[in-house]
PDB file of C-alpha atoms (C1' of nucleotides) in Angstrom:
ATOM      1  CA  UNK A 194      -1.748  -3.135 -17.384  1.00  0.00           C
ATOM      2  CA  UNK A 195      -5.351  -2.340 -16.579  1.00  0.00           C
ATOM      3  CA  UNK A 196      -6.452   1.252 -16.135  1.00  0.00           C
ATOM      4  CA  UNK A 197      -7.032   0.606 -12.469  1.00  0.00           C
ATOM      5  CA  UNK A 198      -3.499  -0.677 -11.988  1.00  0.00           C
ATOM      6  CA  UNK A 199      -2.115   2.432 -13.704  1.00  0.00           C
ATOM      7  CA  UNK A 200      -4.157   4.686 -11.432  1.00  0.00           C
ATOM      8  CA  UNK A 201      -2.958   2.861  -8.342  1.00  0.00           C
ATOM      9  CA  UNK A 202       0.663   3.335  -9.358  1.00  0.00           C
ATOM     10  CA  UNK A 203       0.083   7.039  -8.756  1.00  0.00           C
ATOM     11  CA  UNK A 204      -2.545   7.302  -6.033  1.00  0.00           C
ATOM     12  CA  UNK A 205      -2.063   3.865  -4.484  1.00  0.00           C
ATOM     13  CA  UNK A 206       0.671   4.679  -1.940  1.00  0.00           C
ATOM     14  CA  UNK A 207      -0.552   5.520   1.506  1.00  0.00           C
ATOM     15  CA  UNK A 208      -1.681   9.127   2.119  1.00  0.00           C
ATOM     16  CA  UNK A 209      -1.676  10.007  -1.583  1.00  0.00           C
ATOM     17  CA  UNK A 210      -5.460  10.108  -2.034  1.00  0.00           C
ATOM     18  CA  UNK A 211      -5.931  11.782   1.355  1.00  0.00           C
ATOM     19  CA  UNK A 212      -3.609  14.589   0.306  1.00  0.00           C
ATOM     20  CA  UNK A 213      -5.574  15.077  -2.902  1.00  0.00           C
ATOM     21  CA  UNK A 214      -8.849  15.052  -0.970  1.00  0.00           C
ATOM     22  CA  UNK A 215      -7.669  17.902   1.261  1.00  0.00           C
ATOM     23  CA  UNK A 216      -6.548  19.934  -1.740  1.00  0.00           C
ATOM     24  CA  UNK A 217      -9.911  19.567  -3.497  1.00  0.00           C
ATOM     25  CA  UNK A 218     -11.219  22.442  -1.388  1.00  0.00           C
ATOM     26  CA  UNK A 219      -8.323  24.827  -1.632  1.00  0.00           C
ATOM     27  CA  UNK A 220      -4.513  24.941  -1.886  1.00  0.00           C
ATOM     28  CA  UNK A 221      -2.730  24.294   1.392  1.00  0.00           C
ATOM     29  CA  UNK A 222       0.780  24.792   2.684  1.00  0.00           C
ATOM     30  CA  UNK A 223       3.131  22.014   3.745  1.00  0.00           C
ATOM     31  CA  UNK A 224       2.580  22.596   7.446  1.00  0.00           C
ATOM     32  CA  UNK A 225      -1.192  22.667   7.035  1.00  0.00           C
ATOM     33  CA  UNK A 226      -1.187  19.307   5.256  1.00  0.00           C
ATOM     34  CA  UNK A 227       1.008  17.804   7.908  1.00  0.00           C
ATOM     35  CA  UNK A 228      -1.175  19.003  10.757  1.00  0.00           C
ATOM     36  CA  UNK A 229      -4.388  17.908   9.054  1.00  0.00           C
ATOM     37  CA  UNK A 230      -3.131  14.447   8.173  1.00  0.00           C
ATOM     38  CA  UNK A 231      -0.782  13.725  11.054  1.00  0.00           C
ATOM     39  CA  UNK A 232       1.812  11.940   8.952  1.00  0.00           C
ATOM     40  CA  UNK A 233       5.590  12.151   9.242  1.00  0.00           C
ATOM     41  CA  UNK A 234       7.171  15.092   7.485  1.00  0.00           C
ATOM     42  CA  UNK A 235       9.508  12.885   5.475  1.00  0.00           C
ATOM     43  CA  UNK A 236       6.626  10.970   3.995  1.00  0.00           C
ATOM     44  CA  UNK A 237       4.684  14.084   3.193  1.00  0.00           C
ATOM     45  CA  UNK A 238       7.696  15.386   1.286  1.00  0.00           C
ATOM     46  CA  UNK A 239       7.995  12.111  -0.631  1.00  0.00           C
ATOM     47  CA  UNK A 240       4.301  11.939  -1.536  1.00  0.00           C
ATOM     48  CA  UNK A 241       4.223  15.571  -2.660  1.00  0.00           C
ATOM     49  CA  UNK A 242       7.263  15.018  -4.858  1.00  0.00           C
ATOM     50  CA  UNK A 243       5.666  11.988  -6.477  1.00  0.00           C
ATOM     51  CA  UNK A 244       2.289  13.623  -6.953  1.00  0.00           C
ATOM     52  CA  UNK A 245       3.951  16.651  -8.494  1.00  0.00           C
ATOM     53  CA  UNK A 246       5.950  14.418 -10.853  1.00  0.00           C
ATOM     54  CA  UNK A 247       2.724  12.653 -11.839  1.00  0.00           C
ATOM     55  CA  UNK A 248       1.098  15.976 -12.714  1.00  0.00           C
ATOM     56  CA  UNK A 249      -1.510  15.754  -9.960  1.00  0.00           C
ATOM     57  CA  UNK A 250      -0.439  18.901  -8.099  1.00  0.00           C
ATOM     58  CA  UNK A 251       2.069  21.749  -8.373  1.00  0.00           C
ATOM     59  CA  UNK A 252       3.998  24.056  -6.072  1.00  0.00           C
ATOM     60  CA  UNK A 253       2.666  27.565  -5.872  1.00  0.00           C
ATOM     61  CA  UNK A 254       5.240  29.991  -4.381  1.00  0.00           C
ATOM     62  CA  UNK A 255       3.755  32.405  -1.870  1.00  0.00           C
ATOM     63  CA  UNK A 256       6.687  34.317  -0.394  1.00  0.00           C
ATOM     64  CA  UNK A 257      10.348  33.753   0.568  1.00  0.00           C
ATOM     65  CA  UNK A 258      10.355  30.166   1.823  1.00  0.00           C
ATOM     66  CA  UNK A 259       6.592  29.628   1.850  1.00  0.00           C
ATOM     67  CA  UNK A 260       4.571  27.871  -0.857  1.00  0.00           C
ATOM     68  CA  UNK A 261       1.216  26.256  -1.297  1.00  0.00           C
ATOM     69  CA  UNK A 262       0.313  22.992  -2.983  1.00  0.00           C
ATOM     70  CA  UNK A 263      -2.541  23.132  -5.467  1.00  0.00           C
ATOM     71  CA  UNK A 264      -4.225  20.562  -7.706  1.00  0.00           C
ATOM     72  CA  UNK A 265      -3.775  20.553 -11.453  1.00  0.00           C
ATOM     73  CA  UNK A 266      -6.694  19.738 -13.759  1.00  0.00           C
ATOM     74  CA  UNK A 267      -5.550  16.137 -13.612  1.00  0.00           C
ATOM     75  CA  UNK A 268      -5.614  16.295  -9.828  1.00  0.00           C
ATOM     76  CA  UNK A 269      -9.086  17.788  -9.715  1.00  0.00           C
ATOM     77  CA  UNK A 270     -10.248  15.011 -12.061  1.00  0.00           C
ATOM     78  CA  UNK A 271      -9.807  12.617  -9.132  1.00  0.00           C
ATOM     79  CA  UNK A 272     -12.841  14.085  -7.364  1.00  0.00           C
ATOM     80  CA  UNK A 273     -15.351  11.508  -8.698  1.00  0.00           C
ATOM     81  CA  UNK A 274     -13.139   8.612  -7.641  1.00  0.00           C
ATOM     82  CA  UNK A 275     -12.573  10.081  -4.185  1.00  0.00           C
ATOM     83  CA  UNK A 276     -16.265  10.741  -3.689  1.00  0.00           C
ATOM     84  CA  UNK A 277     -17.152   7.239  -4.841  1.00  0.00           C
ATOM     85  CA  UNK A 278     -14.808   5.710  -2.282  1.00  0.00           C
ATOM     86  CA  UNK A 279     -16.070   7.974   0.495  1.00  0.00           C
ATOM     87  CA  UNK A 280     -19.666   7.069  -0.308  1.00  0.00           C
ATOM     88  CA  UNK A 281     -18.810   3.378  -0.333  1.00  0.00           C
ATOM     89  CA  UNK A 282     -17.498   3.493   3.222  1.00  0.00           C
ATOM     90  CA  UNK A 283     -20.725   5.171   4.335  1.00  0.00           C
ATOM     91  CA  UNK A 284     -22.819   2.169   3.287  1.00  0.00           C
ATOM     92  CA  UNK A 285     -23.805   0.709   6.657  1.00  0.00           C
TER      93      UNK A 285
ATOM     94  CA  UNK B 234     -11.803   9.789  10.342  1.00  0.00           C
ATOM     95  CA  UNK B 235     -13.041  10.847   6.939  1.00  0.00           C
ATOM     96  CA  UNK B 236     -15.056   8.466   4.801  1.00  0.00           C
ATOM     97  CA  UNK B 237     -12.178   8.225   2.377  1.00  0.00           C
ATOM     98  CA  UNK B 238      -9.747   7.235   5.120  1.00  0.00           C
ATOM     99  CA  UNK B 239     -12.153   4.516   6.287  1.00  0.00           C
ATOM    100  CA  UNK B 240     -12.432   3.139   2.760  1.00  0.00           C
ATOM    101  CA  UNK B 241      -8.670   3.065   2.350  1.00  0.00           C
ATOM    102  CA  UNK B 242      -8.292   1.057   5.554  1.00  0.00           C
ATOM    103  CA  UNK B 243     -10.022  -1.763   3.692  1.00  0.00           C
ATOM    104  CA  UNK B 244      -9.131  -1.351   0.024  1.00  0.00           C
ATOM    105  CA  UNK B 245      -5.948   0.673   0.478  1.00  0.00           C
ATOM    106  CA  UNK B 246      -3.416  -2.188   0.803  1.00  0.00           C
ATOM    107  CA  UNK B 247      -1.735  -3.191  -2.395  1.00  0.00           C
ATOM    108  CA  UNK B 248      -3.626  -5.631  -4.677  1.00  0.00           C
ATOM    109  CA  UNK B 249      -6.878  -5.259  -2.746  1.00  0.00           C
ATOM    110  CA  UNK B 250      -8.728  -3.211  -5.342  1.00  0.00           C
ATOM    111  CA  UNK B 251      -7.255  -5.247  -8.190  1.00  0.00           C
ATOM    112  CA  UNK B 252      -8.626  -8.425  -6.621  1.00  0.00           C
ATOM    113  CA  UNK B 253     -12.070  -6.854  -6.348  1.00  0.00           C
ATOM    114  CA  UNK B 254     -11.878  -5.647  -9.955  1.00  0.00           C
ATOM    115  CA  UNK B 255     -11.266  -9.186 -11.207  1.00  0.00           C
ATOM    116  CA  UNK B 256     -14.152 -10.540  -9.179  1.00  0.00           C
ATOM    117  CA  UNK B 257     -16.593  -7.957 -10.568  1.00  0.00           C
ATOM    118  CA  UNK B 258     -17.051 -10.143 -13.631  1.00  0.00           C
ATOM    119  CA  UNK B 259     -17.359 -13.521 -12.000  1.00  0.00           C
ATOM    120  CA  UNK B 260     -16.157 -15.549  -9.019  1.00  0.00           C
ATOM    121  CA  UNK B 261     -12.653 -16.934  -9.423  1.00  0.00           C
ATOM    122  CA  UNK B 262     -10.574 -19.570  -7.707  1.00  0.00           C
ATOM    123  CA  UNK B 263      -7.388 -18.933  -5.772  1.00  0.00           C
ATOM    124  CA  UNK B 264      -5.124 -20.150  -8.543  1.00  0.00           C
ATOM    125  CA  UNK B 265      -6.932 -18.076 -11.146  1.00  0.00           C
ATOM    126  CA  UNK B 266      -6.493 -14.918  -9.114  1.00  0.00           C
ATOM    127  CA  UNK B 267      -2.832 -15.647  -8.602  1.00  0.00           C
ATOM    128  CA  UNK B 268      -2.186 -16.269 -12.283  1.00  0.00           C
ATOM    129  CA  UNK B 269      -4.110 -13.183 -13.369  1.00  0.00           C
ATOM    130  CA  UNK B 270      -2.456 -10.847 -10.896  1.00  0.00           C
ATOM    131  CA  UNK B 271       1.003 -12.360 -10.645  1.00  0.00           C
ATOM    132  CA  UNK B 272       1.394 -11.717  -6.933  1.00  0.00           C
ATOM    133  CA  UNK B 273       2.945 -13.982  -4.315  1.00  0.00           C
ATOM    134  CA  UNK B 274       0.691 -16.650  -2.948  1.00  0.00           C
ATOM    135  CA  UNK B 275       1.295 -15.560   0.623  1.00  0.00           C
ATOM    136  CA  UNK B 276       0.057 -12.065  -0.101  1.00  0.00           C
ATOM    137  CA  UNK B 277      -2.983 -13.288  -1.979  1.00  0.00           C
ATOM    138  CA  UNK B 278      -3.926 -15.389   1.035  1.00  0.00           C
ATOM    139  CA  UNK B 279      -3.503 -12.388   3.348  1.00  0.00           C
ATOM    140  CA  UNK B 280      -5.519 -10.017   1.171  1.00  0.00           C
ATOM    141  CA  UNK B 281      -8.326 -12.545   0.726  1.00  0.00           C
ATOM    142  CA  UNK B 282      -8.504 -13.101   4.470  1.00  0.00           C
ATOM    143  CA  UNK B 283      -8.739  -9.355   5.106  1.00  0.00           C
ATOM    144  CA  UNK B 284     -11.281  -8.715   2.381  1.00  0.00           C
ATOM    145  CA  UNK B 285     -13.397 -11.565   3.663  1.00  0.00           C
ATOM    146  CA  UNK B 286     -13.209 -10.180   7.203  1.00  0.00           C
ATOM    147  CA  UNK B 287     -14.270  -6.779   5.878  1.00  0.00           C
ATOM    148  CA  UNK B 288     -17.325  -8.297   4.209  1.00  0.00           C
ATOM    149  CA  UNK B 289     -16.153  -7.524   0.688  1.00  0.00           C
ATOM    150  CA  UNK B 290     -16.013 -11.129  -0.499  1.00  0.00           C
ATOM    151  CA  UNK B 291     -16.770 -14.652   0.713  1.00  0.00           C
ATOM    152  CA  UNK B 292     -15.520 -18.170   0.121  1.00  0.00           C
ATOM    153  CA  UNK B 293     -17.755 -20.323  -2.020  1.00  0.00           C
ATOM    154  CA  UNK B 294     -16.952 -24.049  -1.682  1.00  0.00           C
ATOM    155  CA  UNK B 295     -16.935 -25.895  -4.995  1.00  0.00           C
ATOM    156  CA  UNK B 296     -15.682 -29.414  -4.239  1.00  0.00           C
ATOM    157  CA  UNK B 297     -13.200 -31.212  -1.964  1.00  0.00           C
ATOM    158  CA  UNK B 298     -10.322 -28.731  -1.707  1.00  0.00           C
ATOM    159  CA  UNK B 299     -11.550 -26.277  -4.310  1.00  0.00           C
ATOM    160  CA  UNK B 300     -13.414 -23.034  -3.666  1.00  0.00           C
ATOM    161  CA  UNK B 301     -14.202 -19.821  -5.454  1.00  0.00           C
ATOM    162  CA  UNK B 302     -14.049 -16.260  -4.171  1.00  0.00           C
ATOM    163  CA  UNK B 303     -17.103 -14.133  -4.889  1.00  0.00           C
ATOM    164  CA  UNK B 304     -18.068 -10.559  -4.075  1.00  0.00           C
ATOM    165  CA  UNK B 305     -20.716  -9.713  -1.519  1.00  0.00           C
ATOM    166  CA  UNK B 306     -23.148  -6.849  -2.109  1.00  0.00           C
ATOM    167  CA  UNK B 307     -20.693  -4.635  -0.304  1.00  0.00           C
ATOM    168  CA  UNK B 308     -17.950  -5.792  -2.632  1.00  0.00           C
ATOM    169  CA  UNK B 309     -20.015  -5.179  -5.734  1.00  0.00           C
ATOM    170  CA  UNK B 310     -20.740  -1.670  -4.432  1.00  0.00           C
ATOM    171  CA  UNK B 311     -17.104  -0.845  -5.141  1.00  0.00           C
ATOM    172  CA  UNK B 312     -17.739  -0.900  -8.894  1.00  0.00           C
ATOM    173  CA  UNK B 313     -18.356   2.856  -9.258  1.00  0.00           C
ATOM    174  CA  UNK B 314     -15.157   3.695  -7.385  1.00  0.00           C
ATOM    175  CA  UNK B 315     -13.114   1.233  -9.430  1.00  0.00           C
ATOM    176  CA  UNK B 316     -14.524   2.515 -12.689  1.00  0.00           C
ATOM    177  CA  UNK B 317     -13.878   6.119 -11.673  1.00  0.00           C
ATOM    178  CA  UNK B 318     -10.221   5.339 -10.977  1.00  0.00           C
ATOM    179  CA  UNK B 319      -9.827   3.413 -14.221  1.00  0.00           C
ATOM    180  CA  UNK B 320     -11.359   6.269 -16.204  1.00  0.00           C
ATOM    181  CA  UNK B 321      -9.089   8.757 -14.475  1.00  0.00           C
ATOM    182  CA  UNK B 322      -5.969   6.956 -15.626  1.00  0.00           C
ATOM    183  CA  UNK B 323      -7.280   7.008 -19.190  1.00  0.00           C
ATOM    184  CA  UNK B 324      -7.292  10.797 -19.282  1.00  0.00           C
ATOM    185  CA  UNK B 325      -4.387  11.529 -21.585  1.00  0.00           C
TER     186      UNK B 325
ATOM    187  C1'  DG C 225      -2.102 -49.696  -3.198  1.00  0.00           C
ATOM    188  C1'  DG C 226       1.253 -46.484  -4.521  1.00  0.00           C
ATOM    189  C1'  DT C 227       2.359 -42.429  -7.062  1.00  0.00           C
ATOM    190  C1'  DA C 228       1.855 -38.242  -9.634  1.00  0.00           C
ATOM    191  C1'  DG C 229      -0.666 -34.004 -10.218  1.00  0.00           C
ATOM    192  C1'  DA C 230      -3.853 -30.295  -8.944  1.00  0.00           C
ATOM    193  C1'  DT C 231      -5.417 -26.985  -5.511  1.00  0.00           C
ATOM    194  C1'  DA C 232      -5.003 -24.038  -1.604  1.00  0.00           C
ATOM    195  C1'  DC C 233      -2.563 -22.532   1.207  1.00  0.00           C
ATOM    196  C1'  DT C 234       1.751 -21.670   5.147  1.00  0.00           C
ATOM    197  C1'  DT C 235       6.468 -20.669   6.436  1.00  0.00           C
ATOM    198  C1'  DC C 236      10.791 -18.471   6.004  1.00  0.00           C
ATOM    199  C1'  DC C 237      13.607 -14.832   4.845  1.00  0.00           C
ATOM    200  C1'  DA C 238      15.139 -10.619   2.065  1.00  0.00           C
ATOM    201  C1'  DA C 239      13.832  -6.126   0.213  1.00  0.00           C
ATOM    202  C1'  DA C 240      11.113  -2.120   0.142  1.00  0.00           C
ATOM    203  C1'  DA C 241       7.837   1.078   2.159  1.00  0.00           C
ATOM    204  C1'  DT C 242       6.298   3.454   6.197  1.00  0.00           C
ATOM    205  C1'  DG C 243       6.787   5.846  10.554  1.00  0.00           C
ATOM    206  C1'  DA C 244       8.963   8.649  14.554  1.00  0.00           C
ATOM    207  C1'  DA C 245      12.511  11.834  15.974  1.00  0.00           C
ATOM    208  C1'  DA C 246      15.882  14.935  15.414  1.00  0.00           C
ATOM    209  C1'  DG C 247      18.561  18.024  12.539  1.00  0.00           C
ATOM    210  C1'  DT C 248      19.363  21.637   8.554  1.00  0.00           C
ATOM    211  C1'  DG C 249      18.866  25.978   5.884  1.00  0.00           C
ATOM    212  C1'  DC C 250      16.422  30.104   4.962  1.00  0.00           C
ATOM    213  C1'  DC C 251      14.322  34.346   5.850  1.00  0.00           C
ATOM    214  C1'  DA C 252      11.540  37.776   8.643  1.00  0.00           C
ATOM    215  C1'  DC C 253      11.096  40.321  12.676  1.00  0.00           C
ATOM    216  C1'  DG C 254      12.482  42.487  16.972  1.00  0.00           C
TER     217       DG C 254
ATOM    218  C1'  DC D 113      22.474  39.344  16.650  1.00  0.00           C
ATOM    219  C1'  DG D 114      19.148  36.213  18.291  1.00  0.00           C
ATOM    220  C1'  DT D 115      14.517  33.942  18.076  1.00  0.00           C
ATOM    221  C1'  DG D 116      10.922  31.749  15.718  1.00  0.00           C
ATOM    222  C1'  DG D 117       8.301  29.965  11.779  1.00  0.00           C
ATOM    223  C1'  DC D 118       8.435  27.308   7.579  1.00  0.00           C
ATOM    224  C1'  DA D 119       9.921  23.649   4.514  1.00  0.00           C
ATOM    225  C1'  DC D 120      12.148  20.287   4.274  1.00  0.00           C
ATOM    226  C1'  DT D 121      16.348  16.174   4.925  1.00  0.00           C
ATOM    227  C1'  DT D 122      18.578  12.538   7.476  1.00  0.00           C
ATOM    228  C1'  DT D 123      18.718   8.648  10.356  1.00  0.00           C
ATOM    229  C1'  DC D 124      17.073   4.566  12.070  1.00  0.00           C
ATOM    230  C1'  DA D 125      13.339   1.259  13.826  1.00  0.00           C
ATOM    231  C1'  DT D 126       9.130  -1.052  12.397  1.00  0.00           C
ATOM    232  C1'  DT D 127       5.889  -2.725   9.211  1.00  0.00           C
ATOM    233  C1'  DT D 128       4.598  -4.216   4.718  1.00  0.00           C
ATOM    234  C1'  DT D 129       5.592  -6.406   0.526  1.00  0.00           C
ATOM    235  C1'  DG D 130       7.810  -9.846  -2.330  1.00  0.00           C
ATOM    236  C1'  DG D 131      10.019 -14.442  -3.789  1.00  0.00           C
ATOM    237  C1'  DA D 132      10.918 -19.246  -2.994  1.00  0.00           C
ATOM    238  C1'  DA D 133      10.082 -23.357  -1.060  1.00  0.00           C
ATOM    239  C1'  DG D 134       7.366 -26.433   1.789  1.00  0.00           C
ATOM    240  C1'  DT D 135       2.795 -28.664   3.637  1.00  0.00           C
ATOM    241  C1'  DA D 136      -1.906 -30.796   3.488  1.00  0.00           C
ATOM    242  C1'  DT D 137      -5.737 -32.772   1.046  1.00  0.00           C
ATOM    243  C1'  DC D 138      -8.069 -34.963  -2.480  1.00  0.00           C
ATOM    244  C1'  DT D 139      -8.236 -37.257  -7.488  1.00  0.00           C
ATOM    245  C1'  DA D 140      -6.995 -39.927 -11.036  1.00  0.00           C
ATOM    246  C1'  DC D 141      -4.146 -43.102 -13.057  1.00  0.00           C
ATOM    247  C1'  DC D 142      -1.075 -47.275 -13.255  1.00  0.00           C
TER     248       DC D 142
END
DNA sequence: GGTAGATACTTCCAAAATGAAAGTGCCACG
DNA sequence: CGTGGCACTTTCATTTTGGAAGTATCTACC
C-alpha cells in the first residue's frame, strides 16, 4: 500500500482532517468541536475514537465530566499536509 | 468555509487523491487506473467525472474508443499536498 | 461477413458510511 | 431535590461505496 493510501486510512474519513485542523491552534472540548464543525454528535464521537486510536490526538481530562481533545506529536505533524491542501483550494 | 473544507469537497471522496497520485507520473487509461487501484468500474467512472468537472484532470482522446486521463495544472498543483500526506504516514 | 477480444463505460443491487433526532448518565449548583 | 451543562449513545433514514453483470463501439482475425 502506498504511503498516501495509508494516510487516507486514518485521515480520509469525512471530518477527520477538519477536526485536526481545529486542534492545531489549541485543545478544544467536545461541545466546542461540535459547534465549530456542525456535525452530528454521533459522528464526532466516532471520529474522535478513531483518531485517538491512531495516535493523532488524546483525551485530556479537565474536571468531573469535562475533557479536552489535544493533538499528539503525530497529530501536529499533519500541519504541512493540511496547509498544503488549504493553499491548493485558494488557487483561483 | 475554510480552505481545507473547500479542498476536501473535491479531493475528499474516497479514491480521488489516489487517482491524482497515479496521474502525477503520466497520463493513464481507464483500464490502467482500474487495475492499479482495484476499485469498481462504476466508482472510477464517477470519480473521473467529478475530477474532470472540478478541473483537476481532462480526457485526452487517443484513438477510436480509447482515451487517457491527464492532470491539468490545477491537478498537478496537488503534488505538494499528496507528498505531505505520504511523508506523514511514513513517520514511524 | 461473422466472430472474438479489447476498451470504456452503465445499470442493478447489497453493504457500509454518514447524518438528524432523541435519549442516557454524570456531576455541579441553587 | 430539581435544573442545567457536558459528553456521549442509540435509533433510524439517507447517502455513499462496493461487487457483479450488462451494453456499446471499434479492431483484428478467420
